[in-house]
Every structure is written in C-alpha cells, then in structure tokens.
Amino acid sequence: MNLNQIHNVYFIGIGGIGMSALARYFKTLGKKVSGYDKTETELTKELAVSGIEIHFEDAIEKIPTDFYQENTLVIITPAIPSHHSEWNYFIERDFQIKKRAEVLGIITKDTFCFAVAGTHGKTTTSSILGHILFQSGVDVTSFIGGIVENYDSNLIGNGKTVTVVEADEFDRSFLHLHPNIACVTSTDADHLDIYGDKASIEASFQEFADKVEDKSKLFIAKGLNLEGVEVAVNEEATFKAFNVSIENSEYLFDVQTPTEVIKGLRFSLPGKHNLTNALMALAMAKTYGIANDDIRNALASFRGIRRRFSFQIKTDEMVFIDDYAHHPTEINAVHQAVRELYPNRKVLAIFQPHLFSRTKDFADGFAESLSAFDEILLLDIYPARELPIEGITSQWLLSKMTNKNAKLVSKNELITAIKSCNAKVIVTIGAGDIGELVKPIKKALS
C-alpha cells in the first residue's frame, strides 16, 4: 500500500490510545481524518479540538460523505465486534481496511524503527526514548500508548526517517513491525484470552525478538529467556544502573555501559520499574549514537505520562496518584513506588479490574498485590470488549483478598467512600474508565 495515494483516513475506534496517535499522525500529513467511537472521552474531545470529526453512534449515515471515496483507508481496532455496521459497510464495498498494527508496519517499514515490546513498561520506555531522540534533534516520529506530559500528546515529532513504536503483543500485533533496534521489557503472562498459556506468549515474544537479526541491537531486561543485551538496575548487566539514590524525590544514579561510566544522571519517575525503563531507553539511544549530554538532559526533563504514576495532588497534607496498572505485576510496581516515596503514610488504593478474562486468569495475583495496600476500594469489572463470565465478579475477587480493610463500592458511592477514609495517600489504579473519574475525585479532594 502506498500511503501517499491515500487522501482520507477513517478510524473505527478512534478514541483508543493507539488509534488516536495514528489519527494525529495522518492529520499532520494533511490527510482528512474522521472516525467513530462508542464513548466520548477527554481524548476524543482533544481530537475534535484539533479538527477531527468524530461521532459516537454506529450509523452509516454518520460517516462524512468525503470518506465514501475509493482513496479512503479504513483503520480498525481489534476490539470492534464483527457485527459493527460501519465496518461491514466498508467490507461490502471492498475498501482498504487495515488493523492499527498493520498500518504501523507500513509506516515504519521504510524508516529506522525502534520497537519497544513487553507486557509491562512499553509506554513509559517508548515515551522516554521518543523524548530523548526528539530533544536530541533526531528526525523522529514516536507513536505512544499514552499522553506524554511534555507534549500533551501521544505523538512526538513528525519526522520521516526514524520511528519509535510500541510493539504490542495483543493479537500478535508486534509481528507486523520491522525493527532495527528493539527491546523487550518483560514477558509475563497476559492476554491469555488470545494466547491460552504463558508458553504461547513467550513463543510470540521469541518470534518478535527473531525479527532483530543483530542481537547487539536487541535489549532485554535481565532474567528474560531471550538472546540480547542485558539491562538491569543494581545487578550485573551490559547496561547497569548503580549508585542509585533518591534526592529531592528524584533518582540520582550512574550507568555502566559496555565502554564507559555515565555519572550523575537524574530521573524523576518513581519506582524501580521506571528506572529500568529509563535505562532501557538510554541503552537504545546510546547504541543509536546519541551523545551522553543529550541523554542526560532529556532524562532530567522528562515529566512522565498521563495515567502512569501521575500526580494529581502533591502537598504535605494530601497525595493523589493515578496509574494505568491492570496486571498484578504492575500493581506491585505501583505499591513499591508509593512505599518508597511515602514509607510512613497510610495508603488507600482504588482499583477497577479490566476484563473478565484477565480478572479470572490472575485473580490470586490481584488479591495478593491489592492486599498489600492499607485500604482498598474495589469497583466493578470494566468489560471493554468482553461479555460477562459467570461467577467472575469484583465480589468474587474481594473474597480472595486477605486484607480486611477492603470493600466493594459503586462509582456513585466512590467519592463519599474516599472522603470517609483518613488515608493521606490515595491511588487510583486500572485501565478501564476509572481514568474518567480522576477529575471529579481530584475536585472533591482539593
């Protein structure tokens, strides 16, 4: 497919974080962009402000007439159901229809492509890497799975020669990519509704890793069963962060590379997992040829990603943090970071499980990771693309938790329940629509 011959791009599921980055990208290229999503969100509002027409009803007559032409590319999200009438309209008329991952593959094929893979850490690592490259003057476009605070966008730059992409394992999407330099941050079991078991997801990561023929250009977190350049914090590895300390709520650390020691680096995102992500981005940027001082300045100026340990309130009296974590490993990482920053404070966690299948597959892990907080408020499961599974409910998950200071609440009861708690650190956690509750919670607490 020649994207230069495409005049119009229509998105079915435009409000998704990955889809919206593509929508912004095609808008910067001067294409006409429009789309459908089932729910209006802050993200769709931002797209609309940029001049992208969006509707929220699955109705063929809502498709703008410009997009009935043959030179229209239709991009779909895997979450769209097969009975969707707009999708079927385009199928029946033989329009060019591609999944988001396929389009990313087309865009990146003729660029120098950095691909960031892993069940956790993709968004943070790719954001840091995109920021380093952009701030260093590289002709880069970075497609990010979150809103980067420095740019207030999930698209960094509009370069033509270098790309940074998240290599998403869902639906084996990352196998469409053509990486020149890549990394794998983790290979924990997830998306078992797609893969079935942990062995299958690990095999898929191996297939992705095999796309990088030069293993000196493949970076892996220490301990993964893959061939590549190992990266670790306070452990022996080819790229090693050490002398790690916290100063004014920032990490101060040194890095051993294969050829030298880079001293006095600063990075402000809390948690060992985020320091590992920063080190992974550093290793890729350094291998590409970015100068030490450019890496140093970019790491120090990186402000984080919306909904990734995002401070909403940060005062002596009250701290409110919002995080996208939706897997037990990610919740453990949030807990570690909170305890590191606020070791003597009571912490309230508010969690919305994401997907019935994920809740079923990792119930014991969720129960254990959540029970580590002082108090827990549990919301109902956010279904996303799924139908309910009999017996899989938040009440069932609650019954597995060992912490007795946990209870199930509705969204309508949530703010009252928060205000009745005397915790001075509050964390909202989850990948569903809990993000839409952050503003009203912040308003109630302020």
Short mmCIF file of C-alpha atoms in Angstrom, two decimals:
data_model
loop_
_atom_site.label_atom_id
_atom_site.label_comp_id
_atom_site.label_asym_id
_atom_site.label_seq_id
_atom_site.Cartn_x
_atom_site.Cartn_y
_atom_site.Cartn_z
CA MET A 1 0.00 0.00 0.00
CA ASN A 2 1.21 3.50 -0.90
CA LEU A 3 0.05 5.89 1.83
CA ASN A 4 0.84 8.84 -0.44
CA GLN A 5 -2.15 7.84 -2.58
CA ILE A 6 -4.49 7.86 0.43
CA HIS A 7 -6.43 11.11 0.85
CA ASN A 8 -8.87 10.18 3.61
CA VAL A 9 -8.40 8.03 6.71
CA TYR A 10 -11.41 6.75 8.64
CA PHE A 11 -10.99 5.19 12.11
CA ILE A 12 -13.41 2.73 13.69
CA GLY A 13 -12.45 3.01 17.36
CA ILE A 14 -10.66 6.36 17.02
CA GLY A 15 -10.68 7.03 20.78
CA GLY A 16 -8.27 4.23 21.61
CA ILE A 17 -4.89 5.45 22.78
CA GLY A 18 -3.02 3.76 19.92
CA MET A 19 -5.61 4.63 17.30
CA SER A 20 -5.69 8.29 18.30
CA ALA A 21 -1.91 8.56 17.87
CA LEU A 22 -2.32 7.36 14.28
CA ALA A 23 -5.19 9.82 13.78
CA ARG A 24 -2.95 12.68 14.91
CA TYR A 25 -0.17 11.41 12.62
CA PHE A 26 -2.33 11.35 9.50
CA LYS A 27 -3.73 14.76 10.41
CA THR A 28 -0.17 16.17 10.48
CA LEU A 29 0.37 14.70 6.99
CA GLY A 30 -2.57 16.74 5.69
CA LYS A 31 -4.98 13.83 5.27
CA LYS A 32 -8.68 14.19 6.00
CA VAL A 33 -9.32 12.26 9.22
CA SER A 34 -12.60 11.24 10.79
CA GLY A 35 -13.90 8.38 12.89
CA TYR A 36 -16.28 6.58 15.19
CA ASP A 37 -16.03 5.58 18.81
CA LYS A 38 -18.70 4.30 21.18
CA THR A 39 -17.92 6.74 24.01
CA GLU A 40 -16.86 10.37 24.23
CA THR A 41 -13.75 10.82 26.39
CA GLU A 42 -11.18 13.50 27.16
CA LEU A 43 -9.08 12.04 24.35
CA THR A 44 -11.85 12.26 21.73
CA LYS A 45 -12.53 15.82 22.84
CA GLU A 46 -8.85 16.67 22.25
CA LEU A 47 -9.00 15.10 18.78
CA ALA A 48 -12.14 17.09 17.97
CA VAL A 49 -10.44 20.34 19.03
CA SER A 50 -7.64 19.52 16.55
CA GLY A 51 -10.22 19.43 13.73
CA ILE A 52 -11.04 15.71 13.54
CA GLU A 53 -14.76 14.96 13.14
CA ILE A 54 -15.92 12.16 15.47
CA HIS A 55 -19.33 10.60 16.12
CA PHE A 56 -20.46 8.14 18.80
CA GLU A 57 -23.27 6.22 17.13
CA ASP A 58 -22.69 3.18 14.91
CA ALA A 59 -24.58 4.59 11.95
CA ILE A 60 -23.55 4.52 8.28
CA GLU A 61 -25.24 7.86 7.63
CA LYS A 62 -22.90 9.48 10.19
CA ILE A 63 -19.85 8.72 8.03
CA PRO A 64 -18.85 12.01 6.30
CA THR A 65 -19.52 11.84 2.54
CA ASP A 66 -15.84 12.54 1.69
CA PHE A 67 -14.98 9.11 3.11
CA TYR A 68 -17.13 7.18 0.62
CA GLN A 69 -14.37 7.64 -1.97
CA GLU A 70 -12.02 4.88 -3.11
CA ASN A 71 -8.90 6.66 -1.84
CA THR A 72 -10.06 6.18 1.77
CA LEU A 73 -8.14 3.96 4.16
CA VAL A 74 -10.21 2.43 6.95
CA ILE A 75 -8.34 1.57 10.17
CA ILE A 76 -9.97 -0.68 12.75
CA THR A 77 -9.19 -1.64 16.33
CA PRO A 78 -9.23 -5.38 17.20
CA ALA A 79 -11.86 -4.63 19.85
CA ILE A 80 -14.56 -3.80 17.26
CA PRO A 81 -17.28 -6.52 17.14
CA SER A 82 -17.87 -8.35 13.86
CA HIS A 83 -21.48 -7.10 13.62
CA HIS A 84 -20.43 -3.42 13.59
CA SER A 85 -22.48 -1.86 10.78
CA GLU A 86 -19.91 0.77 9.67
CA TRP A 87 -17.17 -1.86 9.44
CA ASN A 88 -19.43 -4.15 7.41
CA TYR A 89 -20.37 -1.25 5.13
CA PHE A 90 -16.70 -0.78 4.19
CA ILE A 91 -16.10 -4.55 3.89
CA GLU A 92 -19.00 -4.98 1.46
CA ARG A 93 -17.62 -2.21 -0.78
CA ASP A 94 -14.05 -3.56 -0.83
CA PHE A 95 -12.44 -0.56 0.88
CA GLN A 96 -8.84 -0.86 2.03
CA ILE A 97 -9.25 -1.94 5.67
CA LYS A 98 -6.27 -2.41 7.97
CA LYS A 99 -5.70 -3.08 11.63
CA ARG A 100 -3.77 -0.43 13.52
CA ALA A 101 -0.73 -2.73 13.78
CA GLU A 102 -0.70 -3.34 10.04
CA VAL A 103 -0.68 0.41 9.38
CA LEU A 104 2.17 0.91 11.83
CA GLY A 105 4.05 -1.80 9.96
CA ILE A 106 3.54 0.04 6.67
CA ILE A 107 4.59 3.40 8.15
CA THR A 108 7.71 2.05 9.85
CA LYS A 109 8.93 -0.29 7.09
CA ASP A 110 10.79 2.47 5.25
CA THR A 111 12.14 4.15 8.40
CA PHE A 112 14.76 3.34 11.01
CA CYS A 113 12.43 1.71 13.52
CA PHE A 114 12.81 1.45 17.28
CA ALA A 115 10.29 -1.10 18.64
CA VAL A 116 9.55 -1.38 22.36
CA ALA A 117 7.99 -4.69 23.43
CA GLY A 118 6.96 -6.18 26.78
CA THR A 119 3.84 -6.94 28.77
CA HIS A 120 4.74 -4.02 31.08
CA GLY A 121 6.70 -0.84 30.51
CA LYS A 122 6.10 -0.31 26.77
CA THR A 123 4.51 3.11 27.05
CA THR A 124 6.97 4.55 29.56
CA THR A 125 10.04 3.19 27.76
CA SER A 126 8.90 4.34 24.31
CA SER A 127 7.95 7.77 25.70
CA ILE A 128 11.36 8.26 27.30
CA LEU A 129 13.11 7.04 24.14
CA GLY A 130 10.98 9.27 21.89
CA HIS A 131 11.71 12.23 24.15
CA ILE A 132 15.47 11.58 24.10
CA LEU A 133 15.57 11.30 20.30
CA PHE A 134 13.34 14.33 19.70
CA GLN A 135 15.23 16.53 22.17
CA SER A 136 18.49 15.42 20.53
CA GLY A 137 17.36 16.71 17.12
CA VAL A 138 16.61 13.33 15.50
CA ASP A 139 14.07 13.39 12.63
CA VAL A 140 11.69 11.15 14.58
CA THR A 141 8.01 10.34 14.94
CA SER A 142 7.04 8.41 18.07
CA PHE A 143 3.68 6.63 18.37
CA ILE A 144 2.95 6.39 22.09
CA GLY A 145 0.31 4.44 24.02
CA GLY A 146 -0.22 7.27 26.49
CA ILE A 147 -0.33 11.06 26.68
CA VAL A 148 3.22 12.32 27.29
CA GLU A 149 3.14 15.26 29.70
CA ASN A 150 5.99 17.12 27.96
CA TYR A 151 3.99 17.25 24.70
CA ASP A 152 0.38 16.83 25.91
CA SER A 153 0.07 14.28 23.12
CA ASN A 154 0.60 10.61 22.26
CA LEU A 155 2.53 11.62 19.14
CA ILE A 156 6.05 13.03 19.48
CA GLY A 157 7.52 14.77 16.44
CA ASN A 158 6.67 14.47 12.75
CA GLY A 159 9.89 13.08 11.36
CA LYS A 160 10.16 10.99 8.22
CA THR A 161 13.29 8.90 8.75
CA VAL A 162 13.09 7.47 12.30
CA THR A 163 10.12 5.98 14.16
CA VAL A 164 9.51 4.78 17.71
CA VAL A 165 6.60 2.39 18.21
CA GLU A 166 5.16 0.28 20.98
CA ALA A 167 5.37 -3.33 19.87
CA ASP A 168 2.03 -4.58 21.21
CA GLU A 169 1.76 -8.30 21.93
CA PHE A 170 -2.06 -8.22 21.94
CA ASP A 171 -3.38 -10.14 18.93
CA ARG A 172 0.31 -10.73 18.00
CA SER A 173 0.29 -7.21 16.54
CA PHE A 174 4.02 -6.68 17.01
CA LEU A 175 4.84 -9.26 14.34
CA HIS A 176 3.81 -6.69 11.69
CA LEU A 177 6.76 -4.43 12.61
CA HIS A 178 10.24 -4.17 11.06
CA PRO A 179 12.52 -3.15 13.95
CA ASN A 180 16.14 -2.02 13.55
CA ILE A 181 16.66 -1.60 17.28
CA ALA A 182 14.27 -3.20 19.77
CA CYS A 183 13.82 -4.08 23.40
CA VAL A 184 11.75 -6.47 25.49
CA THR A 185 10.98 -5.21 29.00
CA SER A 186 9.04 -8.26 30.27
CA THR A 187 7.28 -11.41 29.07
CA ASP A 188 4.80 -12.03 31.90
CA ALA A 189 1.64 -13.94 31.10
CA ASP A 190 -1.18 -11.66 29.89
CA HIS A 191 -3.86 -11.69 27.20
CA LEU A 192 -4.47 -15.36 27.92
CA ASP A 193 -7.80 -14.98 26.08
CA ILE A 194 -5.61 -14.67 22.96
CA TYR A 195 -2.63 -16.90 23.81
CA GLY A 196 -4.07 -19.58 26.07
CA ASP A 197 -0.97 -20.05 28.23
CA LYS A 198 2.33 -18.46 29.26
CA ALA A 199 4.37 -20.68 26.93
CA SER A 200 2.49 -19.35 23.90
CA ILE A 201 3.05 -15.71 24.82
CA GLU A 202 6.76 -16.38 25.41
CA ALA A 203 6.96 -18.07 21.98
CA SER A 204 5.41 -14.99 20.42
CA PHE A 205 7.98 -12.72 22.09
CA GLN A 206 10.71 -15.04 20.76
CA GLU A 207 9.26 -14.62 17.26
CA PHE A 208 9.35 -10.84 17.73
CA ALA A 209 12.94 -10.97 19.01
CA ASP A 210 13.96 -13.02 15.96
CA LYS A 211 13.00 -10.03 13.78
CA VAL A 212 16.15 -8.29 15.06
CA GLU A 213 18.95 -10.19 13.33
CA ASP A 214 21.78 -8.26 15.02
CA LYS A 215 21.38 -9.24 18.69
CA SER A 216 23.60 -6.32 19.74
CA LYS A 217 20.58 -4.19 18.75
CA LEU A 218 18.11 -6.15 20.92
CA PHE A 219 17.93 -5.10 24.57
CA ILE A 220 16.31 -7.29 27.21
CA ALA A 221 15.56 -6.97 30.89
CA LYS A 222 17.94 -9.19 32.85
CA GLY A 223 16.46 -12.62 33.51
CA LEU A 224 14.40 -12.97 30.34
CA ASN A 225 14.89 -16.15 28.34
CA LEU A 226 15.93 -14.29 25.18
CA GLU A 227 19.23 -13.62 23.44
CA GLY A 228 20.18 -9.95 23.59
CA VAL A 229 21.97 -7.19 25.52
CA GLU A 230 21.01 -7.35 29.19
CA VAL A 231 19.84 -4.26 31.08
CA ALA A 232 19.42 -4.11 34.88
CA VAL A 233 19.32 -1.88 37.94
CA ASN A 234 21.80 -2.77 40.71
CA GLU A 235 22.61 -6.11 39.06
CA GLU A 236 25.42 -7.17 36.76
CA ALA A 237 24.43 -6.47 33.14
CA THR A 238 25.86 -4.96 29.96
CA PHE A 239 23.97 -1.74 30.75
CA LYS A 240 23.77 -1.35 34.54
CA ALA A 241 22.35 1.45 36.69
CA PHE A 242 24.13 1.66 40.05
CA ASN A 243 24.93 4.12 42.88
CA VAL A 244 21.17 4.73 42.94
CA SER A 245 19.86 7.22 45.49
CA ILE A 246 16.82 9.48 45.92
CA GLU A 247 17.38 13.21 46.17
CA ASN A 248 14.51 15.74 46.17
CA SER A 249 12.09 12.99 45.01
CA GLU A 250 14.35 12.22 42.01
CA TYR A 251 16.57 9.26 41.27
CA LEU A 252 20.25 10.11 41.09
CA PHE A 253 22.31 7.32 39.52
CA ASP A 254 25.27 6.26 37.37
CA VAL A 255 25.22 3.91 34.38
CA GLN A 256 27.86 1.41 33.30
CA THR A 257 27.79 0.93 29.51
CA PRO A 258 29.97 -1.50 27.51
CA THR A 259 32.59 1.25 27.06
CA GLU A 260 32.25 3.82 29.86
CA VAL A 261 30.51 5.04 33.00
CA ILE A 262 28.00 7.87 32.66
CA LYS A 263 27.77 9.67 36.00
CA GLY A 264 25.24 11.89 37.73
CA LEU A 265 22.06 11.08 35.78
CA ARG A 266 18.72 12.29 37.14
CA PHE A 267 15.24 10.90 36.55
CA SER A 268 12.03 11.88 38.33
CA LEU A 269 9.58 8.99 37.76
CA PRO A 270 9.39 6.92 40.96
CA GLY A 271 9.72 3.16 41.20
CA LYS A 272 12.47 0.72 40.28
CA HIS A 273 10.42 -0.36 37.24
CA ASN A 274 10.52 3.19 35.86
CA LEU A 275 14.25 3.45 36.46
CA THR A 276 14.61 0.21 34.48
CA ASN A 277 12.50 1.70 31.69
CA ALA A 278 14.72 4.80 31.61
CA LEU A 279 17.83 2.61 31.47
CA MET A 280 16.35 0.62 28.58
CA ALA A 281 15.68 3.85 26.65
CA LEU A 282 19.19 5.08 27.43
CA ALA A 283 20.73 1.84 26.11
CA MET A 284 18.84 2.10 22.81
CA ALA A 285 19.58 5.81 22.37
CA LYS A 286 23.25 5.32 23.22
CA THR A 287 23.52 2.45 20.72
CA TYR A 288 21.95 4.67 18.05
CA GLY A 289 24.64 7.27 18.70
CA ILE A 290 23.01 9.90 20.89
CA ALA A 291 25.54 11.92 22.92
CA ASN A 292 25.74 11.44 26.70
CA ASP A 293 24.85 15.06 27.48
CA ASP A 294 21.76 14.92 25.26
CA ILE A 295 20.63 11.74 27.04
CA ARG A 296 21.36 13.34 30.42
CA ASN A 297 19.35 16.47 29.65
CA ALA A 298 16.40 14.54 28.23
CA LEU A 299 16.15 12.16 31.20
CA ALA A 300 16.24 15.10 33.61
CA SER A 301 13.49 16.96 31.72
CA PHE A 302 11.11 14.01 31.19
CA ARG A 303 7.88 14.74 33.07
CA GLY A 304 6.06 11.44 32.68
CA ILE A 305 2.90 10.10 31.07
CA ARG A 306 -0.71 10.76 31.92
CA ARG A 307 -2.08 7.86 33.99
CA ARG A 308 1.41 6.39 34.65
CA PHE A 309 2.05 7.20 38.33
CA SER A 310 0.61 10.61 37.53
CA PHE A 311 0.47 13.02 40.49
CA GLN A 312 -2.90 14.75 40.65
CA ILE A 313 -2.38 16.29 44.10
CA LYS A 314 1.01 16.55 45.81
CA THR A 315 1.03 18.56 49.03
CA ASP A 316 2.25 17.96 52.57
CA GLU A 317 -1.32 17.13 53.61
CA MET A 318 -2.52 15.03 50.67
CA VAL A 319 -1.13 12.98 47.78
CA PHE A 320 -3.35 11.66 44.95
CA ILE A 321 -1.75 9.48 42.26
CA ASP A 322 -3.41 7.95 39.20
CA ASP A 323 -1.99 4.89 37.43
CA TYR A 324 -2.99 2.69 34.48
CA ALA A 325 -1.80 -0.57 36.13
CA HIS A 326 -4.05 -3.51 35.22
CA HIS A 327 -1.90 -6.58 35.93
CA PRO A 328 -0.66 -7.86 39.33
CA THR A 329 2.98 -7.19 38.40
CA GLU A 330 2.13 -3.58 37.55
CA ILE A 331 0.16 -3.12 40.79
CA ASN A 332 3.15 -4.45 42.74
CA ALA A 333 5.32 -1.87 40.97
CA VAL A 334 2.92 0.94 41.95
CA HIS A 335 2.93 -0.29 45.55
CA GLN A 336 6.74 -0.42 45.64
CA ALA A 337 6.99 3.13 44.31
CA VAL A 338 4.41 4.50 46.76
CA ARG A 339 6.07 2.86 49.76
CA GLU A 340 9.48 4.12 48.62
CA LEU A 341 8.23 7.71 48.47
CA TYR A 342 5.83 7.63 51.46
CA PRO A 343 7.07 4.89 53.80
CA ASN A 344 5.13 6.01 56.89
CA ARG A 345 1.81 7.08 55.38
CA LYS A 346 -1.49 5.24 55.14
CA VAL A 347 -2.27 4.38 51.51
CA LEU A 348 -5.75 3.89 50.00
CA ALA A 349 -5.90 2.04 46.66
CA ILE A 350 -8.96 2.30 44.41
CA PHE A 351 -8.93 -0.46 41.78
CA GLN A 352 -11.12 -1.15 38.77
CA PRO A 353 -10.42 -4.62 37.28
CA HIS A 354 -10.08 -4.60 33.47
CA LEU A 355 -11.64 -7.51 31.54
CA PHE A 356 -13.46 -10.53 32.96
CA SER A 357 -10.91 -12.88 31.41
CA ARG A 358 -7.91 -11.09 32.94
CA THR A 359 -9.63 -11.00 36.35
CA LYS A 360 -10.30 -14.74 36.09
CA ASP A 361 -6.77 -15.59 34.92
CA PHE A 362 -4.93 -13.54 37.56
CA ALA A 363 -7.38 -13.40 40.47
CA ASP A 364 -4.95 -14.74 43.07
CA GLY A 365 -2.25 -12.32 41.91
CA PHE A 366 -4.65 -9.38 42.03
CA ALA A 367 -5.82 -10.38 45.52
CA GLU A 368 -2.25 -10.58 46.80
CA SER A 369 -0.99 -7.35 45.19
CA LEU A 370 -4.00 -5.29 46.27
CA SER A 371 -3.95 -6.64 49.83
CA ALA A 372 -0.53 -5.00 50.33
CA PHE A 373 -2.16 -1.54 50.46
CA ASP A 374 -3.60 -0.28 53.78
CA GLU A 375 -7.15 0.11 52.48
CA ILE A 376 -8.79 -0.91 49.20
CA LEU A 377 -11.92 0.26 47.41
CA LEU A 378 -12.88 -2.13 44.62
CA LEU A 379 -15.03 -1.10 41.65
CA ASP A 380 -16.94 -3.44 39.33
CA ILE A 381 -15.06 -5.07 36.46
CA TYR A 382 -14.71 -2.93 33.34
CA PRO A 383 -15.72 -5.26 30.46
CA ALA A 384 -14.18 -3.41 27.47
CA ARG A 385 -14.59 -5.81 24.54
CA GLU A 386 -15.87 -8.76 26.61
CA LEU A 387 -19.16 -10.31 27.71
CA PRO A 388 -19.51 -11.34 31.37
CA ILE A 389 -18.13 -14.69 32.56
CA GLU A 390 -20.35 -16.49 35.05
CA GLY A 391 -19.03 -16.20 38.59
CA ILE A 392 -16.27 -13.72 37.71
CA THR A 393 -17.14 -10.54 39.61
CA SER A 394 -15.43 -7.98 41.79
CA GLN A 395 -17.23 -9.51 44.78
CA TRP A 396 -15.54 -12.84 43.94
CA LEU A 397 -12.17 -11.09 43.71
CA LEU A 398 -12.83 -9.36 47.04
CA SER A 399 -13.47 -12.74 48.68
CA LYS A 400 -9.92 -13.81 47.79
CA MET A 401 -8.24 -10.80 49.41
CA THR A 402 -6.54 -11.22 52.81
CA ASN A 403 -6.75 -7.53 53.75
CA LYS A 404 -9.99 -6.99 55.69
CA ASN A 405 -9.85 -3.22 55.06
CA ALA A 406 -11.25 -3.77 51.56
CA LYS A 407 -14.74 -3.23 50.27
CA LEU A 408 -16.74 -3.11 47.06
CA VAL A 409 -18.21 0.28 46.06
CA SER A 410 -20.14 1.62 43.10
CA LYS A 411 -18.95 4.59 41.09
CA ASN A 412 -21.73 6.69 42.64
CA GLU A 413 -20.54 5.81 46.14
CA LEU A 414 -16.85 6.23 45.42
CA ILE A 415 -16.18 9.87 46.36
CA THR A 416 -18.14 9.52 49.62
CA ALA A 417 -16.12 6.40 50.47
CA ILE A 418 -12.84 8.18 49.70
CA LYS A 419 -13.72 11.15 51.88
CA SER A 420 -14.64 8.87 54.79
CA CYS A 421 -11.15 7.36 54.73
CA ASN A 422 -8.32 9.06 56.64
CA ALA A 423 -5.55 7.94 54.24
CA LYS A 424 -3.17 10.71 53.21
CA VAL A 425 -2.02 8.91 50.04
CA ILE A 426 -4.68 7.86 47.53
CA VAL A 427 -4.00 5.88 44.36
CA THR A 428 -6.49 5.14 41.56
CA ILE A 429 -5.49 2.05 39.58
CA GLY A 430 -6.89 0.46 36.40
CA ALA A 431 -7.11 0.55 32.61
CA GLY A 432 -10.87 0.98 32.23
CA ASP A 433 -12.96 4.14 32.55
CA ILE A 434 -11.60 4.81 36.04
CA GLY A 435 -9.49 7.44 34.28
CA GLU A 436 -12.69 9.42 33.70
CA LEU A 437 -13.23 9.55 37.48
CA VAL A 438 -9.87 11.18 38.21
CA LYS A 439 -11.03 14.77 37.65
CA PRO A 440 -14.10 14.53 39.93
CA ILE A 441 -12.03 12.78 42.64
CA LYS A 442 -9.37 15.48 42.40
CA LYS A 443 -12.02 18.18 42.63
CA ALA A 444 -13.57 16.54 45.70
CA LEU A 445 -10.20 16.23 47.44
CA SER A 446 -8.88 19.70 46.58
#
